[in-house]
Amino acid sequence: MRRWARGSSTWGLPLAVLEERGGERPLLLVHGFTGSKEDFADELQLLAELGFHVVAPDLRGHGDSAAPQEEAEYGLDRFADDLFGLCDGLGWSHLDLLGHSMGGMIAQVMALRRPDRIDRLVLMDTHHGVMEDLDRELIELGATGPDRGSRSHPGGAQDGSGPSGEPRLRACL
């Protein structure tokens, strides 16, 4: 398995990537919110043996990829732009696309925006987009835990800012 970083041609943002090449059929694996490329690491070898050129990137703000500080730098469209840029850099004009959870939402944006580029689409445990009318207090509680300074969330600050102070989390609230 090869690990590398490649700048997205759309934004020039470095994305960390796992890659396994067993064949020529392009397959992009997109992880979910707070996930990483390693979510797919155990599957890359088998998929390559089945004839795929498999790439699993860390989305911006996740894993080993660059993490912009501005909330405006995050969102499904921005993630999709990054991934199309990555595919362009790989020379992929067509690809199979698998998205898990939020990665499935991003995959749907990609498929709707450029259906001519997506040969096959697999959606795992996902939804059609950002859900409206969510109780922000419950989301905050889920992100930080009932004791914001608890051991289960060592990043939780005593001032109550918790992990939701991160731009990638604020963009989803």
C-alpha positions as a Markdown table, in Angstrom:
| # | Residue | x | y | z |
|---|---|---|---|---|
| 1 | Met | 0.0 | 0.0 | 0.0 |
| 2 | Arg | 1.3 | 3.4 | -1.0 |
| 3 | Arg | 0.8 | 6.5 | 1.1 |
| 4 | Trp | 1.4 | 9.9 | -0.4 |
| 5 | Ala | 0.1 | 13.5 | -0.5 |
| 6 | Arg | -1.1 | 15.1 | -3.7 |
| 7 | Gly | -2.4 | 18.6 | -4.1 |
| 8 | Ser | -5.9 | 19.0 | -5.4 |
| 9 | Ser | -5.8 | 20.8 | -8.7 |
| 10 | Thr | -9.0 | 22.6 | -7.8 |
| 11 | Trp | -7.7 | 24.3 | -4.6 |
| 12 | Gly | -4.1 | 23.2 | -4.4 |
| 13 | Leu | -4.8 | 21.7 | -0.9 |
| 14 | Pro | -2.6 | 18.8 | 0.0 |
| 15 | Leu | -4.6 | 15.6 | 0.6 |
| 16 | Ala | -3.1 | 12.6 | 2.2 |
| 17 | Val | -3.9 | 9.4 | 0.3 |
| 18 | Leu | -3.7 | 5.6 | 0.5 |
| 19 | Glu | -3.4 | 4.0 | -2.9 |
| 20 | Glu | -3.3 | 0.4 | -4.1 |
| 21 | Arg | -3.0 | -0.4 | -7.8 |
| 22 | Gly | -4.0 | -3.8 | -9.0 |
| 23 | Gly | -5.7 | -2.9 | -12.2 |
| 24 | Glu | -6.8 | 0.1 | -14.3 |
| 25 | Arg | -10.4 | 0.6 | -13.2 |
| 26 | Pro | -10.4 | 3.7 | -10.9 |
| 27 | Leu | -12.2 | 3.5 | -7.6 |
| 28 | Leu | -12.4 | 6.4 | -5.1 |
| 29 | Leu | -13.3 | 5.6 | -1.5 |
| 30 | Val | -14.6 | 8.6 | 0.5 |
| 31 | His | -14.8 | 8.3 | 4.3 |
| 32 | Gly | -17.3 | 9.9 | 6.6 |
| 33 | Phe | -17.3 | 12.8 | 9.0 |
| 34 | Thr | -14.3 | 12.5 | 11.5 |
| 35 | Gly | -13.2 | 9.4 | 9.6 |
| 36 | Ser | -10.0 | 8.9 | 7.6 |
| 37 | Lys | -8.4 | 7.1 | 4.7 |
| 38 | Glu | -7.5 | 4.3 | 7.2 |
| 39 | Asp | -11.2 | 3.4 | 7.5 |
| 40 | Phe | -10.7 | 1.6 | 4.1 |
| 41 | Ala | -7.1 | 0.3 | 4.7 |
| 42 | Asp | -8.1 | -3.3 | 5.2 |
| 43 | Glu | -10.0 | -3.4 | 2.0 |
| 44 | Leu | -7.5 | -1.8 | -0.5 |
| 45 | Gln | -5.5 | -5.0 | -1.2 |
| 46 | Leu | -8.6 | -7.1 | -2.0 |
| 47 | Leu | -10.1 | -4.3 | -4.2 |
| 48 | Ala | -6.8 | -4.0 | -6.1 |
| 49 | Glu | -6.7 | -7.8 | -6.6 |
| 50 | Leu | -10.2 | -7.5 | -8.2 |
| 51 | Gly | -8.7 | -5.1 | -10.8 |
| 52 | Phe | -9.2 | -1.7 | -9.3 |
| 53 | His | -6.8 | 1.2 | -9.0 |
| 54 | Val | -8.0 | 2.2 | -5.5 |
| 55 | Val | -7.5 | 5.6 | -3.9 |
| 56 | Ala | -8.7 | 6.5 | -0.4 |
| 57 | Pro | -7.9 | 10.2 | 0.6 |
| 58 | Asp | -8.3 | 12.0 | 3.8 |
| 59 | Leu | -10.8 | 14.8 | 3.3 |
| 60 | Arg | -9.7 | 18.3 | 4.2 |
| 61 | Gly | -9.6 | 18.7 | 7.9 |
| 62 | His | -9.4 | 15.0 | 8.5 |
| 63 | Gly | -6.5 | 12.6 | 9.1 |
| 64 | Asp | -3.3 | 13.7 | 7.6 |
| 65 | Ser | -4.7 | 16.2 | 5.1 |
| 66 | Ala | -4.5 | 20.0 | 5.4 |
| 67 | Ala | -7.0 | 21.6 | 7.8 |
| 68 | Pro | -8.0 | 25.1 | 6.8 |
| 69 | Gln | -9.0 | 27.2 | 9.8 |
| 70 | Glu | -11.9 | 29.1 | 8.2 |
| 71 | Glu | -15.4 | 27.5 | 8.5 |
| 72 | Ala | -16.2 | 28.7 | 4.9 |
| 73 | Glu | -13.5 | 26.3 | 3.7 |
| 74 | Tyr | -15.7 | 23.3 | 4.6 |
| 75 | Gly | -18.9 | 21.9 | 3.1 |
| 76 | Leu | -20.1 | 19.2 | 0.7 |
| 77 | Asp | -19.4 | 21.2 | -2.4 |
| 78 | Arg | -15.8 | 22.1 | -1.2 |
| 79 | Phe | -15.1 | 18.4 | -0.4 |
| 80 | Ala | -16.5 | 17.4 | -3.9 |
| 81 | Asp | -14.2 | 20.0 | -5.5 |
| 82 | Asp | -11.2 | 18.6 | -3.7 |
| 83 | Leu | -12.0 | 15.1 | -4.9 |
| 84 | Phe | -12.6 | 16.0 | -8.5 |
| 85 | Gly | -9.3 | 17.8 | -8.4 |
| 86 | Leu | -7.6 | 14.7 | -7.0 |
| 87 | Cys | -9.2 | 12.6 | -9.7 |
| 88 | Asp | -8.0 | 15.1 | -12.4 |
| 89 | Gly | -4.5 | 14.9 | -10.9 |
| 90 | Leu | -4.7 | 11.1 | -11.2 |
| 91 | Gly | -5.8 | 11.3 | -14.8 |
| 92 | Trp | -9.2 | 9.8 | -14.1 |
| 93 | Ser | -11.9 | 11.0 | -16.5 |
| 94 | His | -14.3 | 8.2 | -15.3 |
| 95 | Leu | -14.4 | 6.4 | -11.9 |
| 96 | Asp | -16.3 | 4.2 | -9.6 |
| 97 | Leu | -17.2 | 6.0 | -6.4 |
| 98 | Leu | -17.9 | 4.7 | -2.9 |
| 99 | Gly | -19.0 | 7.1 | -0.1 |
| 100 | His | -19.6 | 6.2 | 3.5 |
| 101 | Ser | -21.7 | 8.4 | 5.8 |
| 102 | Met | -20.9 | 12.0 | 5.0 |
| 103 | Gly | -18.6 | 10.6 | 2.2 |
| 104 | Gly | -21.9 | 9.3 | 0.7 |
| 105 | Met | -23.3 | 12.8 | 0.8 |
| 106 | Ile | -20.2 | 14.1 | -1.0 |
| 107 | Ala | -20.4 | 11.3 | -3.5 |
| 108 | Gln | -24.0 | 12.3 | -4.3 |
| 109 | Val | -22.9 | 15.9 | -4.9 |
| 110 | Met | -20.2 | 14.6 | -7.3 |
| 111 | Ala | -22.6 | 12.3 | -9.1 |
| 112 | Leu | -25.2 | 15.0 | -9.5 |
| 113 | Arg | -22.7 | 17.6 | -10.6 |
| 114 | Arg | -20.8 | 15.3 | -13.1 |
| 115 | Pro | -22.8 | 12.2 | -13.9 |
| 116 | Asp | -20.7 | 11.7 | -17.0 |
| 117 | Arg | -17.7 | 10.9 | -14.8 |
| 118 | Ile | -19.2 | 8.5 | -12.4 |
| 119 | Asp | -19.6 | 4.9 | -13.8 |
| 120 | Arg | -20.8 | 3.2 | -10.6 |
| 121 | Leu | -21.9 | 4.7 | -7.3 |
| 122 | Val | -22.0 | 2.9 | -4.0 |
| 123 | Leu | -23.5 | 4.7 | -0.9 |
| 124 | Met | -23.0 | 3.2 | 2.5 |
| 125 | Asp | -24.9 | 4.3 | 5.6 |
| 126 | Thr | -25.6 | 7.8 | 4.3 |
| 127 | His | -28.3 | 10.4 | 3.7 |
| 128 | His | -29.2 | 12.6 | 0.8 |
| 129 | Gly | -27.7 | 15.7 | 2.4 |
| 130 | Val | -27.4 | 17.9 | 5.5 |
| 131 | Met | -30.5 | 17.4 | 7.6 |
| 132 | Glu | -32.5 | 20.5 | 8.5 |
| 133 | Asp | -34.1 | 21.4 | 11.9 |
| 134 | Leu | -31.6 | 19.5 | 14.1 |
| 135 | Asp | -31.5 | 20.4 | 17.7 |
| 136 | Arg | -28.2 | 22.2 | 18.0 |
| 137 | Glu | -28.0 | 21.7 | 21.7 |
| 138 | Leu | -28.3 | 17.9 | 21.3 |
| 139 | Ile | -25.6 | 18.0 | 18.6 |
| 140 | Glu | -23.3 | 20.0 | 20.9 |
| 141 | Leu | -24.0 | 17.5 | 23.7 |
| 142 | Gly | -23.2 | 14.6 | 21.4 |
| 143 | Ala | -20.0 | 16.3 | 20.2 |
| 144 | Thr | -18.7 | 17.2 | 23.6 |
| 145 | Gly | -20.3 | 14.8 | 26.1 |
| 146 | Pro | -22.2 | 15.8 | 29.2 |
| 147 | Asp | -19.0 | 16.8 | 31.0 |
| 148 | Arg | -17.2 | 19.0 | 28.6 |
| 149 | Gly | -13.9 | 18.5 | 30.4 |
| 150 | Ser | -14.2 | 14.8 | 30.7 |
| 151 | Arg | -11.6 | 12.2 | 30.0 |
| 152 | Ser | -13.7 | 10.8 | 27.1 |
| 153 | His | -13.2 | 14.1 | 25.3 |
| 154 | Pro | -9.8 | 15.4 | 26.4 |
| 155 | Gly | -10.0 | 18.2 | 23.9 |
| 156 | Gly | -13.1 | 19.5 | 25.7 |
| 157 | Ala | -12.3 | 22.8 | 27.2 |
| 158 | Gln | -13.5 | 23.9 | 30.6 |
| 159 | Asp | -14.9 | 27.1 | 29.1 |
| 160 | Gly | -17.5 | 25.0 | 27.2 |
| 161 | Ser | -16.0 | 25.5 | 23.7 |
| 162 | Gly | -15.3 | 21.7 | 23.3 |
| 163 | Pro | -14.4 | 20.1 | 20.0 |
| 164 | Ser | -17.2 | 21.9 | 18.2 |
| 165 | Gly | -15.0 | 24.9 | 18.1 |
| 166 | Glu | -13.1 | 23.3 | 15.3 |
| 167 | Pro | -14.0 | 24.7 | 11.8 |
| 168 | Arg | -14.9 | 21.3 | 10.3 |
| 169 | Leu | -17.3 | 20.7 | 13.2 |
| 170 | Arg | -18.8 | 24.2 | 13.2 |
| 171 | Ala | -19.6 | 23.9 | 9.5 |
| 172 | Cys | -21.8 | 20.9 | 10.2 |
| 173 | Leu | -23.7 | 22.4 | 13.1 |
